[in-house]
mmCIF file of C-alpha atoms in Angstrom:
data_model
loop_
_atom_site.group_PDB
_atom_site.id
_atom_site.type_symbol
_atom_site.label_atom_id
_atom_site.label_comp_id
_atom_site.label_asym_id
_atom_site.label_seq_id
_atom_site.Cartn_x
_atom_site.Cartn_y
_atom_site.Cartn_z
ATOM 1 C CA MET V 1 -0.094 -0.035 -0.001
ATOM 2 C CA ILE V 2 1.263 3.062 -0.641
ATOM 3 C CA ASN V 3 0.869 5.529 2.095
ATOM 4 C CA ASN V 4 -1.270 9.404 1.598
ATOM 5 C CA LEU V 5 -2.175 9.209 -1.807
ATOM 6 C CA PRO V 6 -4.956 11.784 -2.503
ATOM 7 C CA PRO V 7 -8.282 10.937 -2.195
ATOM 8 C CA ASN V 8 -9.905 11.087 -5.401
ATOM 9 C CA THR V 9 -6.671 9.430 -7.101
ATOM 10 C CA VAL V 10 -7.704 6.471 -4.846
ATOM 11 C CA GLU V 11 -11.430 6.746 -6.131
ATOM 12 C CA ARG V 12 -9.800 7.352 -9.685
ATOM 13 C CA LEU V 13 -7.533 4.651 -9.337
ATOM 14 C CA SER V 14 -9.921 2.323 -8.051
ATOM 15 C CA LEU V 15 -12.200 3.006 -11.625
ATOM 16 C CA TYR V 16 -8.660 2.800 -13.537
ATOM 17 C CA ARG V 17 -8.964 -0.761 -12.137
ATOM 18 C CA ARG V 18 -12.831 -1.680 -13.035
ATOM 19 C CA VAL V 19 -12.386 -0.461 -16.633
ATOM 20 C CA LEU V 20 -9.475 -1.490 -17.196
ATOM 21 C CA LEU V 21 -10.959 -5.518 -15.826
ATOM 22 C CA ASN V 22 -13.037 -4.466 -18.870
ATOM 23 C CA TYR V 23 -11.169 -3.959 -21.359
ATOM 24 C CA PRO V 24 -9.931 -6.458 -24.409
ATOM 25 C CA TYR V 25 -6.262 -6.752 -23.151
ATOM 26 C CA GLU V 26 -5.724 -10.172 -23.999
ATOM 27 C CA GLU V 27 -5.845 -8.473 -27.590
ATOM 28 C CA ASN V 28 -4.272 -5.017 -26.839
ATOM 29 C CA PRO V 29 -2.618 -5.557 -23.493
ATOM 30 C CA PHE V 30 -1.328 -1.989 -23.899
ATOM 31 C CA ILE V 31 -3.621 1.340 -23.713
ATOM 32 C CA HIS V 32 -2.634 4.840 -23.535
ATOM 33 C CA SER V 33 -3.241 7.333 -21.362
ATOM 34 C CA HIS V 34 -5.432 9.792 -23.482
ATOM 35 C CA ARG V 35 -7.601 6.369 -24.461
ATOM 36 C CA LEU V 36 -8.622 5.518 -20.866
ATOM 37 C CA ALA V 37 -9.142 9.280 -20.253
ATOM 38 C CA HIS V 38 -11.429 9.195 -22.954
ATOM 39 C CA LEU V 39 -13.240 5.602 -21.783
ATOM 40 C CA LEU V 40 -13.700 7.908 -18.135
ATOM 41 C CA LYS V 41 -14.751 10.703 -20.078
ATOM 42 C CA ILE V 42 -12.084 12.555 -17.348
ATOM 43 C CA ASN V 43 -8.389 14.143 -18.921
ATOM 44 C CA PRO V 44 -5.634 12.990 -20.119
ATOM 45 C CA ALA V 45 -3.746 14.740 -16.846
ATOM 46 C CA HIS V 46 -5.427 13.183 -14.536
ATOM 47 C CA VAL V 47 -4.494 10.098 -15.267
ATOM 48 C CA ARG V 48 -0.696 10.413 -16.358
ATOM 49 C CA ARG V 49 -1.005 11.883 -12.584
ATOM 50 C CA ASP V 50 -2.807 9.777 -10.524
ATOM 51 C CA LEU V 51 0.043 6.708 -11.850
ATOM 52 C CA MET V 52 3.018 8.749 -11.612
ATOM 53 C CA LEU V 53 1.939 8.487 -8.458
ATOM 54 C CA ILE V 54 2.665 5.286 -7.439
ATOM 55 C CA SER V 55 5.337 5.397 -9.989
ATOM 56 C CA PHE V 56 3.957 3.532 -12.761
ATOM 57 C CA THR V 57 5.348 4.907 -16.258
ATOM 58 C CA GLY V 58 4.217 3.132 -19.393
ATOM 59 C CA ASP V 59 6.647 2.933 -22.615
ATOM 60 C CA ILE V 60 6.523 6.067 -24.060
ATOM 61 C CA HIS V 61 5.786 4.135 -28.112
ATOM 62 C CA LYS V 62 3.016 0.824 -27.035
ATOM 63 C CA GLY V 63 1.928 2.737 -23.765
ATOM 64 C CA TYR V 64 1.042 1.267 -20.540
ATOM 65 C CA ASN V 65 0.774 -2.621 -19.593
ATOM 66 C CA ILE V 66 -2.380 -2.977 -18.828
ATOM 67 C CA LYS V 67 -1.678 -6.331 -16.585
ATOM 68 C CA LYS V 68 1.051 -4.838 -14.558
ATOM 69 C CA LEU V 69 -1.149 -1.459 -14.553
ATOM 70 C CA ILE V 70 -4.067 -3.841 -12.314
ATOM 71 C CA ARG V 71 -1.484 -5.251 -10.321
ATOM 72 C CA GLU V 72 0.298 -2.216 -9.558
ATOM 73 C CA ILE V 73 -3.289 -0.480 -8.089
ATOM 74 C CA GLY V 74 -3.609 -3.158 -5.946
ATOM 75 C CA GLU V 75 -0.569 -3.010 -4.412
ATOM 76 C CA ALA V 76 -0.722 0.832 -4.021
ATOM 77 C CA ILE V 77 -4.920 1.245 -3.236
ATOM 78 C CA ASP V 78 -5.734 -2.376 -1.688
ATOM 79 C CA CYS V 79 -5.228 -3.584 1.704
ATOM 80 C CA ARG V 80 -2.826 -6.042 3.060
ATOM 81 C CA TYR V 81 -5.878 -8.138 4.439
ATOM 82 C CA VAL V 82 -9.055 -8.902 4.557
ATOM 83 C CA GLN V 83 -11.202 -5.329 5.490
ATOM 84 C CA LYS V 84 -15.619 -6.692 6.335
ATOM 85 C CA VAL V 85 -18.111 -4.674 5.253
ATOM 86 C CA ALA V 86 -22.063 -5.011 5.872
ATOM 87 C CA PHE V 87 -25.045 -2.619 5.076
ATOM 88 C CA VAL V 88 -27.727 -1.498 7.248
ATOM 89 C CA GLY V 89 -30.531 -0.948 4.394
ATOM 90 C CA ILE V 90 -30.583 -1.532 0.892
ATOM 91 C CA GLY V 91 -29.893 -5.399 0.744
ATOM 92 C CA ASP V 92 -29.914 -5.315 -2.639
ATOM 93 C CA MET V 93 -27.388 -3.090 -3.277
ATOM 94 C CA GLY V 94 -25.319 -4.785 -0.780
ATOM 95 C CA ARG V 95 -25.708 -8.229 -3.050
ATOM 96 C CA ALA V 96 -24.570 -6.718 -5.688
ATOM 97 C CA VAL V 97 -20.964 -4.994 -4.075
ATOM 98 C CA ALA V 98 -20.807 -9.009 -2.480
ATOM 99 C CA GLU V 99 -21.479 -10.368 -6.413
ATOM 100 C CA TYR V 100 -18.492 -7.747 -7.510
ATOM 101 C CA PHE V 101 -15.916 -8.077 -4.407
ATOM 102 C CA ASN V 102 -16.197 -11.812 -3.950
ATOM 103 C CA ASN V 103 -14.782 -12.066 -7.800
ATOM 104 C CA VAL V 104 -12.327 -8.692 -7.963
ATOM 105 C CA ASN V 105 -11.106 -7.377 -5.592
ATOM 106 C CA SER V 106 -10.766 -10.387 -2.390
ATOM 107 C CA LYS V 107 -9.848 -7.395 0.471
ATOM 108 C CA LEU V 108 -13.281 -5.858 0.299
ATOM 109 C CA LYS V 109 -15.323 -9.177 1.695
ATOM 110 C CA VAL V 110 -19.704 -8.733 2.859
ATOM 111 C CA VAL V 111 -20.119 -10.580 5.564
ATOM 112 C CA ALA V 112 -23.253 -9.137 6.295
ATOM 113 C CA THR V 113 -26.831 -6.708 5.665
ATOM 114 C CA PHE V 114 -29.410 -5.779 8.132
ATOM 115 C CA ARG V 115 -32.961 -5.269 7.284
ATOM 116 C CA ILE V 116 -34.488 -3.106 9.806
ATOM 117 C CA ASN V 117 -38.543 -4.170 8.354
ATOM 118 C CA ASN V 118 -40.170 -7.219 9.716
ATOM 119 C CA GLU V 119 -39.409 -9.231 6.481
ATOM 120 C CA PRO V 120 -37.899 -12.611 7.121
ATOM 121 C CA ALA V 121 -33.737 -13.683 6.634
ATOM 122 C CA THR V 122 -32.075 -14.102 3.849
ATOM 123 C CA GLN V 123 -29.242 -14.978 2.093
ATOM 124 C CA PHE V 124 -27.230 -14.431 -0.576
ATOM 125 C CA LEU V 125 -24.301 -16.463 -1.533
ATOM 126 C CA ASP V 126 -22.202 -16.113 1.926
ATOM 127 C CA VAL V 127 -24.500 -12.855 3.076
ATOM 128 C CA LYS V 128 -26.532 -13.450 5.366
ATOM 129 C CA CYS V 129 -29.610 -11.112 6.395
ATOM 130 C CA TYR V 130 -30.194 -9.880 9.326
ATOM 131 C CA ASN V 131 -32.746 -8.267 11.585
ATOM 132 C CA ILE V 132 -31.164 -4.919 12.706
ATOM 133 C CA ALA V 133 -31.916 -5.729 16.265
ATOM 134 C CA LYS V 134 -28.612 -8.238 15.894
ATOM 135 C CA MET V 135 -26.332 -5.690 14.013
ATOM 136 C CA ASN V 136 -24.253 -4.796 17.525
ATOM 137 C CA GLU V 137 -23.526 -7.930 18.216
ATOM 138 C CA VAL V 138 -22.505 -8.972 14.406
ATOM 139 C CA LEU V 139 -20.623 -5.993 13.998
ATOM 140 C CA LYS V 140 -18.243 -6.969 16.762
ATOM 141 C CA LYS V 141 -18.429 -10.663 16.384
ATOM 142 C CA GLU V 142 -17.321 -10.016 12.670
ATOM 143 C CA LYS V 143 -15.172 -7.266 13.390
ATOM 144 C CA VAL V 144 -16.805 -5.513 11.291
ATOM 145 C CA GLU V 145 -14.398 -2.433 9.197
ATOM 146 C CA ILE V 146 -16.568 -0.593 7.019
ATOM 147 C CA ALA V 147 -20.724 -0.122 6.468
ATOM 148 C CA VAL V 148 -22.446 1.345 4.386
ATOM 149 C CA LEU V 149 -25.533 2.776 6.077
ATOM 150 C CA ALA V 150 -28.983 2.932 3.112
ATOM 151 C CA VAL V 151 -32.124 3.281 5.469
ATOM 152 C CA PRO V 152 -34.750 6.175 6.028
ATOM 153 C CA GLN V 153 -33.706 9.682 7.403
ATOM 154 C CA SER V 154 -34.847 10.052 10.539
ATOM 155 C CA PHE V 155 -33.267 7.247 11.631
ATOM 156 C CA ALA V 156 -29.657 7.830 10.247
ATOM 157 C CA ASN V 157 -27.844 9.308 13.329
ATOM 158 C CA GLU V 158 -29.257 7.192 15.636
ATOM 159 C CA ILE V 159 -28.242 3.455 13.989
ATOM 160 C CA ALA V 160 -24.793 5.093 12.832
ATOM 161 C CA LYS V 161 -24.060 6.220 16.800
ATOM 162 C CA ALA V 162 -24.380 2.241 16.825
ATOM 163 C CA ILE V 163 -22.643 0.972 14.268
ATOM 164 C CA VAL V 164 -19.484 3.064 15.982
ATOM 165 C CA ASN V 165 -19.541 2.279 18.883
ATOM 166 C CA ALA V 166 -19.734 -1.581 17.947
ATOM 167 C CA GLY V 167 -16.504 -0.657 16.121
ATOM 168 C CA VAL V 168 -17.388 0.719 12.393
ATOM 169 C CA LYS V 169 -13.930 2.663 11.842
ATOM 170 C CA GLY V 170 -15.799 3.948 7.763
ATOM 171 C CA ILE V 171 -19.163 4.604 6.703
ATOM 172 C CA LEU V 172 -20.922 5.560 3.275
ATOM 173 C CA ASN V 173 -23.120 7.353 4.354
ATOM 174 C CA PHE V 174 -26.135 6.522 1.000
ATOM 175 C CA THR V 175 -28.688 9.686 3.662
ATOM 176 C CA SER V 176 -28.955 12.354 2.934
ATOM 177 C CA VAL V 177 -28.661 13.706 6.721
ATOM 178 C CA TYR V 178 -25.150 15.049 8.107
ATOM 179 C CA LEU V 179 -23.830 12.612 10.426
ATOM 180 C CA LYS V 180 -21.900 13.588 13.623
ATOM 181 C CA VAL V 181 -20.367 10.558 14.074
ATOM 182 C CA PRO V 182 -16.132 11.065 15.958
ATOM 183 C CA LYS V 183 -13.727 12.851 13.564
ATOM 184 C CA SER V 184 -12.060 9.795 13.588
ATOM 185 C CA ILE V 185 -14.776 7.626 11.047
ATOM 186 C CA HIS V 186 -14.906 8.455 7.996
ATOM 187 C CA VAL V 187 -18.171 9.399 6.129
ATOM 188 C CA GLU V 188 -18.034 9.395 2.653
ATOM 189 C CA ASN V 189 -21.026 10.556 1.518
ATOM 190 C CA PHE V 190 -23.031 9.703 -1.013
ATOM 191 C CA ASP V 191 -25.545 11.761 -2.574
ATOM 192 C CA MET V 192 -28.247 9.816 -4.094
ATOM 193 C CA ILE V 193 -31.018 13.142 -3.670
ATOM 194 C CA ALA V 194 -28.361 15.522 -5.653
ATOM 195 C CA LYS V 195 -27.788 13.429 -8.209
ATOM 196 C CA MET V 196 -30.965 12.516 -8.984
ATOM 197 C CA GLU V 197 -31.729 16.830 -8.989
ATOM 198 C CA LYS V 198 -29.026 17.642 -10.940
ATOM 199 C CA LEU V 199 -29.674 14.817 -14.010
ATOM 200 C CA ALA V 200 -33.797 16.488 -13.833
ATOM 201 C CA TYR V 201 -31.493 19.762 -14.618
ATOM 202 C CA PHE V 202 -30.314 18.342 -17.248
ATOM 203 C CA THR V 203 -32.974 16.222 -19.462
ATOM 204 C CA ASN V 204 -35.559 18.799 -18.509
ATOM 205 C CA LYS V 205 -37.179 19.919 -21.781
ATOM 206 C CA ASP V 206 -37.437 23.505 -20.920
ATOM 207 C CA PHE V 207 -32.895 22.577 -20.722
ATOM 208 C CA CYS V 208 -31.344 24.424 -23.748
ATOM 209 C CA PRO V 209 -27.463 23.899 -24.196
ATOM 210 C CA ALA V 210 -24.882 26.177 -24.212
ATOM 211 C CA GLY V 211 -24.163 26.723 -27.874
ATOM 212 C CA MET G 1 -34.762 27.337 -14.655
ATOM 213 C CA ILE G 2 -31.861 29.844 -14.845
ATOM 214 C CA ASN G 3 -30.219 27.813 -18.001
ATOM 215 C CA ASN G 4 -26.373 27.049 -18.663
ATOM 216 C CA LEU G 5 -25.805 26.564 -14.473
ATOM 217 C CA PRO G 6 -22.554 24.154 -15.254
ATOM 218 C CA PRO G 7 -23.484 20.467 -13.212
ATOM 219 C CA ASN G 8 -21.327 20.353 -9.820
ATOM 220 C CA THR G 9 -22.904 24.646 -9.322
ATOM 221 C CA VAL G 10 -26.607 22.419 -9.944
ATOM 222 C CA GLU G 11 -25.360 19.811 -7.594
ATOM 223 C CA ARG G 12 -24.129 21.772 -5.203
ATOM 224 C CA LEU G 13 -27.502 24.045 -5.245
ATOM 225 C CA SER G 14 -28.803 20.810 -4.699
ATOM 226 C CA LEU G 15 -27.221 20.386 -1.526
ATOM 227 C CA TYR G 16 -27.322 22.869 -0.499
ATOM 228 C CA ARG G 17 -31.554 23.409 -0.538
ATOM 229 C CA ARG G 18 -31.594 20.175 1.337
ATOM 230 C CA VAL G 19 -28.561 21.146 4.661
ATOM 231 C CA LEU G 20 -30.995 24.494 5.249
ATOM 232 C CA LEU G 21 -34.394 22.078 5.013
ATOM 233 C CA ASN G 22 -32.611 20.823 8.118
ATOM 234 C CA TYR G 23 -31.713 23.654 9.439
ATOM 235 C CA PRO G 24 -32.855 25.674 12.853
ATOM 236 C CA TYR G 25 -34.775 28.623 10.123
ATOM 237 C CA GLU G 26 -37.303 29.672 12.481
ATOM 238 C CA GLU G 27 -34.839 31.145 14.767
ATOM 239 C CA ASN G 28 -31.848 31.583 12.884
ATOM 240 C CA PRO G 29 -33.411 32.897 9.219
ATOM 241 C CA PHE G 30 -29.880 34.238 7.963
ATOM 242 C CA ILE G 31 -26.343 31.497 7.479
ATOM 243 C CA HIS G 32 -23.643 32.913 6.217
ATOM 244 C CA SER G 33 -21.907 31.170 3.695
ATOM 245 C CA HIS G 34 -18.564 30.139 5.227
ATOM 246 C CA ARG G 35 -21.553 28.214 8.073
ATOM 247 C CA LEU G 36 -23.776 27.000 4.952
ATOM 248 C CA ALA G 37 -19.386 25.524 3.706
ATOM 249 C CA HIS G 38 -19.275 24.071 6.840
ATOM 250 C CA LEU G 39 -21.917 22.566 7.087
ATOM 251 C CA LEU G 40 -20.920 20.942 4.312
ATOM 252 C CA LYS G 41 -17.235 20.385 4.380
ATOM 253 C CA ILE G 42 -16.486 22.501 1.013
ATOM 254 C CA ASN G 43 -14.705 25.782 -0.039
ATOM 255 C CA PRO G 44 -16.640 29.335 1.097
ATOM 256 C CA ALA G 45 -15.578 30.617 -2.338
ATOM 257 C CA HIS G 46 -17.599 27.627 -3.654
ATOM 258 C CA VAL G 47 -21.232 28.990 -1.512
ATOM 259 C CA ARG G 48 -20.425 32.408 -2.358
ATOM 260 C CA ARG G 49 -19.857 31.448 -6.381
ATOM 261 C CA ASP G 50 -23.050 29.650 -6.613
ATOM 262 C CA LEU G 51 -24.911 31.860 -5.045
ATOM 263 C CA MET G 52 -23.951 34.515 -7.365
ATOM 264 C CA LEU G 53 -25.193 31.737 -10.217
ATOM 265 C CA ILE G 54 -28.234 32.507 -9.078
ATOM 266 C CA SER G 55 -27.619 36.389 -8.732
ATOM 267 C CA PHE G 56 -28.687 35.756 -4.914
ATOM 268 C CA THR G 57 -27.168 37.710 -2.652
ATOM 269 C CA GLY G 58 -27.130 38.770 1.097
ATOM 270 C CA ASP G 59 -27.100 41.219 2.997
ATOM 271 C CA ILE G 60 -23.345 42.142 4.638
ATOM 272 C CA HIS G 61 -23.543 41.384 7.933
ATOM 273 C CA LYS G 62 -26.194 39.142 8.018
ATOM 274 C CA GLY G 63 -25.823 37.268 5.573
ATOM 275 C CA TYR G 64 -27.749 34.765 3.297
ATOM 276 C CA ASN G 65 -31.840 34.850 4.376
ATOM 277 C CA ILE G 66 -32.331 30.888 4.174
ATOM 278 C CA LYS G 67 -35.638 30.328 3.307
ATOM 279 C CA LYS G 68 -35.915 33.023 0.061
ATOM 280 C CA LEU G 69 -32.531 30.784 -0.886
ATOM 281 C CA ILE G 70 -34.279 28.289 -0.765
ATOM 282 C CA ARG G 71 -36.879 29.093 -3.102
ATOM 283 C CA GLU G 72 -34.176 30.833 -5.470
ATOM 284 C CA ILE G 73 -33.037 27.857 -5.407
ATOM 285 C CA GLY G 74 -35.947 25.918 -6.235
ATOM 286 C CA GLU G 75 -36.402 28.165 -8.811
ATOM 287 C CA ALA G 76 -32.955 28.443 -10.087
ATOM 288 C CA ILE G 77 -32.963 24.473 -10.640
ATOM 289 C CA ASP G 78 -36.975 22.635 -11.173
ATOM 290 C CA CYS G 79 -38.396 22.477 -13.564
ATOM 291 C CA ARG G 80 -41.102 24.353 -14.375
ATOM 292 C CA TYR G 81 -42.792 21.071 -14.484
ATOM 293 C CA VAL G 82 -43.218 16.737 -12.980
ATOM 294 C CA GLN G 83 -40.232 14.852 -14.469
ATOM 295 C CA LYS G 84 -41.131 11.362 -13.791
ATOM 296 C CA VAL G 85 -38.085 9.059 -12.115
ATOM 297 C CA ALA G 86 -38.509 5.150 -12.181
ATOM 298 C CA PHE G 87 -35.777 2.832 -10.672
ATOM 299 C CA VAL G 88 -34.842 -0.227 -12.174
ATOM 300 C CA GLY G 89 -33.719 -2.954 -9.639
ATOM 301 C CA ILE G 90 -32.554 -1.756 -6.138
ATOM 302 C CA GLY G 91 -36.387 -1.353 -4.694
ATOM 303 C CA ASP G 92 -35.328 -0.411 -1.546
ATOM 304 C CA MET G 93 -33.533 2.064 -2.684
ATOM 305 C CA GLY G 94 -36.665 4.209 -4.827
ATOM 306 C CA ARG G 95 -38.146 3.562 -1.035
ATOM 307 C CA ALA G 96 -36.428 6.154 0.596
ATOM 308 C CA VAL G 97 -35.761 8.776 -2.330
ATOM 309 C CA ALA G 98 -39.887 8.241 -3.292
ATOM 310 C CA GLU G 99 -40.637 9.835 0.456
ATOM 311 C CA TYR G 100 -38.031 12.173 0.371
ATOM 312 C CA PHE G 101 -39.378 13.712 -3.783
ATOM 313 C CA ASN G 102 -42.676 13.475 -1.905
ATOM 314 C CA ASN G 103 -41.649 15.557 0.645
ATOM 315 C CA VAL G 104 -39.850 18.071 -0.716
ATOM 316 C CA ASN G 105 -39.112 18.441 -4.277
ATOM 317 C CA SER G 106 -42.579 18.250 -5.952
ATOM 318 C CA LYS G 107 -40.893 19.150 -9.327
ATOM 319 C CA LEU G 108 -39.967 14.475 -9.324
ATOM 320 C CA LYS G 109 -41.866 11.838 -9.364
ATOM 321 C CA VAL G 110 -40.769 8.464 -8.832
ATOM 322 C CA VAL G 111 -43.629 6.478 -10.003
ATOM 323 C CA ALA G 112 -42.282 2.380 -10.408
ATOM 324 C CA THR G 113 -39.319 0.968 -9.692
ATOM 325 C CA PHE G 114 -39.251 -2.082 -11.444
ATOM 326 C CA ARG G 115 -37.440 -5.694 -10.157
ATOM 327 C CA ILE G 116 -35.754 -7.902 -12.165
ATOM 328 C CA ASN G 117 -35.832 -11.581 -9.954
ATOM 329 C CA ASN G 118 -39.558 -13.063 -9.578
ATOM 330 C CA GLU G 119 -40.767 -11.624 -6.219
ATOM 331 C CA PRO G 120 -44.601 -11.371 -5.891
ATOM 332 C CA ALA G 121 -45.431 -7.208 -6.819
ATOM 333 C CA THR G 122 -45.427 -5.177 -4.101
ATOM 334 C CA GLN G 123 -45.836 -0.867 -2.926
ATOM 335 C CA PHE G 124 -44.657 1.759 -1.656
ATOM 336 C CA LEU G 125 -46.669 5.374 -0.614
ATOM 337 C CA ASP G 126 -47.800 5.731 -4.599
ATOM 338 C CA VAL G 127 -45.582 3.447 -6.147
ATOM 339 C CA LYS G 128 -45.834 0.232 -8.080
ATOM 340 C CA CYS G 129 -42.784 -2.156 -8.115
ATOM 341 C CA TYR G 130 -42.996 -4.450 -11.402
ATOM 342 C CA ASN G 131 -41.528 -6.604 -12.742
ATOM 343 C CA ILE G 132 -38.883 -6.048 -15.789
ATOM 344 C CA ALA G 133 -40.686 -7.259 -18.342
ATOM 345 C CA LYS G 134 -43.548 -4.887 -17.853
ATOM 346 C CA MET G 135 -41.344 -2.031 -18.242
ATOM 347 C CA ASN G 136 -40.827 -1.025 -21.719
ATOM 348 C CA GLU G 137 -45.260 -0.565 -21.379
ATOM 349 C CA VAL G 138 -45.024 0.643 -17.598
ATOM 350 C CA LEU G 139 -42.429 3.909 -18.914
ATOM 351 C CA LYS G 140 -43.883 5.174 -22.192
ATOM 352 C CA LYS G 141 -47.718 4.963 -20.405
ATOM 353 C CA GLU G 142 -46.225 7.007 -17.417
ATOM 354 C CA LYS G 143 -43.936 8.974 -19.263
ATOM 355 C CA VAL G 144 -40.924 8.254 -17.429
ATOM 356 C CA GLU G 145 -38.096 11.080 -18.047
ATOM 357 C CA ILE G 146 -35.522 9.714 -15.706
ATOM 358 C CA ALA G 147 -34.461 6.259 -14.756
ATOM 359 C CA VAL G 148 -32.457 4.805 -11.786
ATOM 360 C CA LEU G 149 -30.490 1.762 -13.030
ATOM 361 C CA ALA G 150 -29.363 -0.536 -10.474
ATOM 362 C CA VAL G 151 -28.780 -4.089 -12.198
ATOM 363 C CA PRO G 152 -26.653 -6.875 -11.928
ATOM 364 C CA GLN G 153 -23.241 -5.927 -14.402
ATOM 365 C CA SER G 154 -23.983 -8.435 -17.107
ATOM 366 C CA PHE G 155 -27.833 -7.068 -17.736
ATOM 367 C CA ALA G 156 -26.379 -3.841 -17.159
ATOM 368 C CA ASN G 157 -26.544 -2.277 -21.403
ATOM 369 C CA GLU G 158 -29.253 -4.475 -22.709
ATOM 370 C CA ILE G 159 -31.503 -3.022 -19.895
ATOM 371 C CA ALA G 160 -29.472 0.802 -20.696
ATOM 372 C CA LYS G 161 -30.807 0.365 -23.930
ATOM 373 C CA ALA G 162 -34.846 -0.678 -23.348
ATOM 374 C CA ILE G 163 -34.992 2.205 -21.496
ATOM 375 C CA VAL G 164 -34.278 4.915 -23.979
ATOM 376 C CA ASN G 165 -36.703 3.112 -26.542
ATOM 377 C CA ALA G 166 -39.498 3.895 -24.051
ATOM 378 C CA GLY G 167 -38.088 7.658 -23.837
ATOM 379 C CA VAL G 168 -35.687 8.146 -20.612
ATOM 380 C CA LYS G 169 -33.376 10.949 -21.335
ATOM 381 C CA GLY G 170 -31.440 11.162 -17.969
ATOM 382 C CA ILE G 171 -29.908 7.624 -16.641
ATOM 383 C CA LEU G 172 -28.887 7.188 -12.992
ATOM 384 C CA ASN G 173 -26.148 4.793 -13.326
ATOM 385 C CA PHE G 174 -25.367 2.742 -10.188
ATOM 386 C CA THR G 175 -23.246 -0.302 -12.421
ATOM 387 C CA SER G 176 -20.225 -0.612 -12.650
ATOM 388 C CA VAL G 177 -21.003 -0.344 -16.209
ATOM 389 C CA TYR G 178 -19.873 1.933 -18.704
ATOM 390 C CA LEU G 179 -22.940 2.663 -20.251
ATOM 391 C CA LYS G 180 -23.717 2.926 -24.116
ATOM 392 C CA VAL G 181 -26.276 5.255 -25.176
ATOM 393 C CA PRO G 182 -27.126 8.082 -27.206
ATOM 394 C CA LYS G 183 -24.816 11.626 -27.231
ATOM 395 C CA SER G 184 -28.106 12.782 -26.979
ATOM 396 C CA ILE G 185 -28.872 10.619 -23.184
ATOM 397 C CA HIS G 186 -27.746 12.369 -20.076
ATOM 398 C CA VAL G 187 -25.682 9.897 -17.360
ATOM 399 C CA GLU G 188 -24.588 10.368 -14.493
ATOM 400 C CA ASN G 189 -22.853 7.862 -13.432
ATOM 401 C CA PHE G 190 -22.550 6.994 -9.227
ATOM 402 C CA ASP G 191 -19.754 4.445 -8.284
ATOM 403 C CA MET G 192 -20.450 2.599 -5.892
ATOM 404 C CA ILE G 193 -17.475 0.263 -5.844
ATOM 405 C CA ALA G 194 -14.702 2.881 -6.359
ATOM 406 C CA LYS G 195 -16.241 4.892 -3.377
ATOM 407 C CA MET G 196 -15.738 2.084 -1.419
ATOM 408 C CA GLU G 197 -11.976 1.342 -2.173
ATOM 409 C CA LYS G 198 -11.767 4.792 -1.159
ATOM 410 C CA LEU G 199 -13.356 4.680 2.160
ATOM 411 C CA ALA G 200 -11.196 1.015 2.537
ATOM 412 C CA TYR G 201 -7.485 2.735 1.890
ATOM 413 C CA PHE G 202 -8.298 5.624 4.601
ATOM 414 C CA THR G 203 -9.927 3.599 6.905
ATOM 415 C CA ASN G 204 -6.936 -0.325 6.879
ATOM 416 C CA LYS G 205 -5.200 -0.184 10.144
ATOM 417 C CA ASP G 206 -2.237 0.028 8.031
ATOM 418 C CA PHE G 207 -2.515 3.141 6.565
ATOM 419 C CA CYS G 208 -0.379 5.798 8.873
ATOM 420 C CA PRO G 209 -1.940 9.964 8.119
ATOM 421 C CA ALA G 210 -0.267 12.615 6.633
ATOM 422 C CA GLY G 211 1.656 14.883 9.623
#
């Protein structure tokens, strides 16, 4: 792992890896920064700077070796041990993510989902879905470090507090609520409503594109 | 609606409104840009620039009038008519969002969710959950403009194509797949896996914070 990478670089490195894993690298083992940037609709200068930060260099004519790059990104951002993840609310999404991580990134493992209604317990892959009453017990027993929070607004802070008390260090917050947690807890806000309102702005019939 | 606002400004205006709606403005009817910026952990210069773009000015001593600002943000970014939204996959999330929009932003209305498995049909608030086999028919009948796509990777492009064929203009893409859709379709990528890997990087025990 390379320490002190900028947050946006870490996020983009994760994106590069995902795009490259879907890229036909058996036929084209090399890729240029501008091609990779184009696939992600970002600036090629970002790609070059991010890869410089992990000391990855390409061939000036052929570009970057894709297989090597995938491996080096893993070396740079993946944890050396397996970090456990739980989903609180939003069971369906937990399943889709569990599927990806179980196949690709073996350093993140979804170990539990929790539902806040009273539907019967279910299981998907290896992931059990528990009632939220069991949350404290399961998070502690499994030593979960990361939780995804997707519960109704009115419960958000109460449940976030319980998650932190159970030892979780990072929260991916899908709610629209600003979470009041200690500074040592890393929160990533993933704001669906702002994205929807942005989409509405650019798709509505009154909108006239520039130019 | 104000045309040609930058995409990031639209997204931030949506965030300002949400924070301000939760702010105790009955007691404190005014807010300064630095306070609003602090609540969102962003740069106060962004707040000032964004509000300048919608020609909103505050009182140099008291700050911005919150109730007025909420209204002006609506004037700037909300559509004049109601845009309809559907969720494909991820039924639980559709419910949480439906709840927010039905209470706050009357210009976005979640009208349907679609499931890709064979669970029985359900209903939440006014929102029916259909089997995906009904998607084309329902999207057309309801004149849905915005769809949220959260299906397994292997179906993503096939379902996106069907969504576009049914007349949808904007897609909020929760899958990790790059969608191949016509340029006229506005796609917002909402990348859960990149966020999770970022969170894992900053929360893992090997990580030493800078300084």
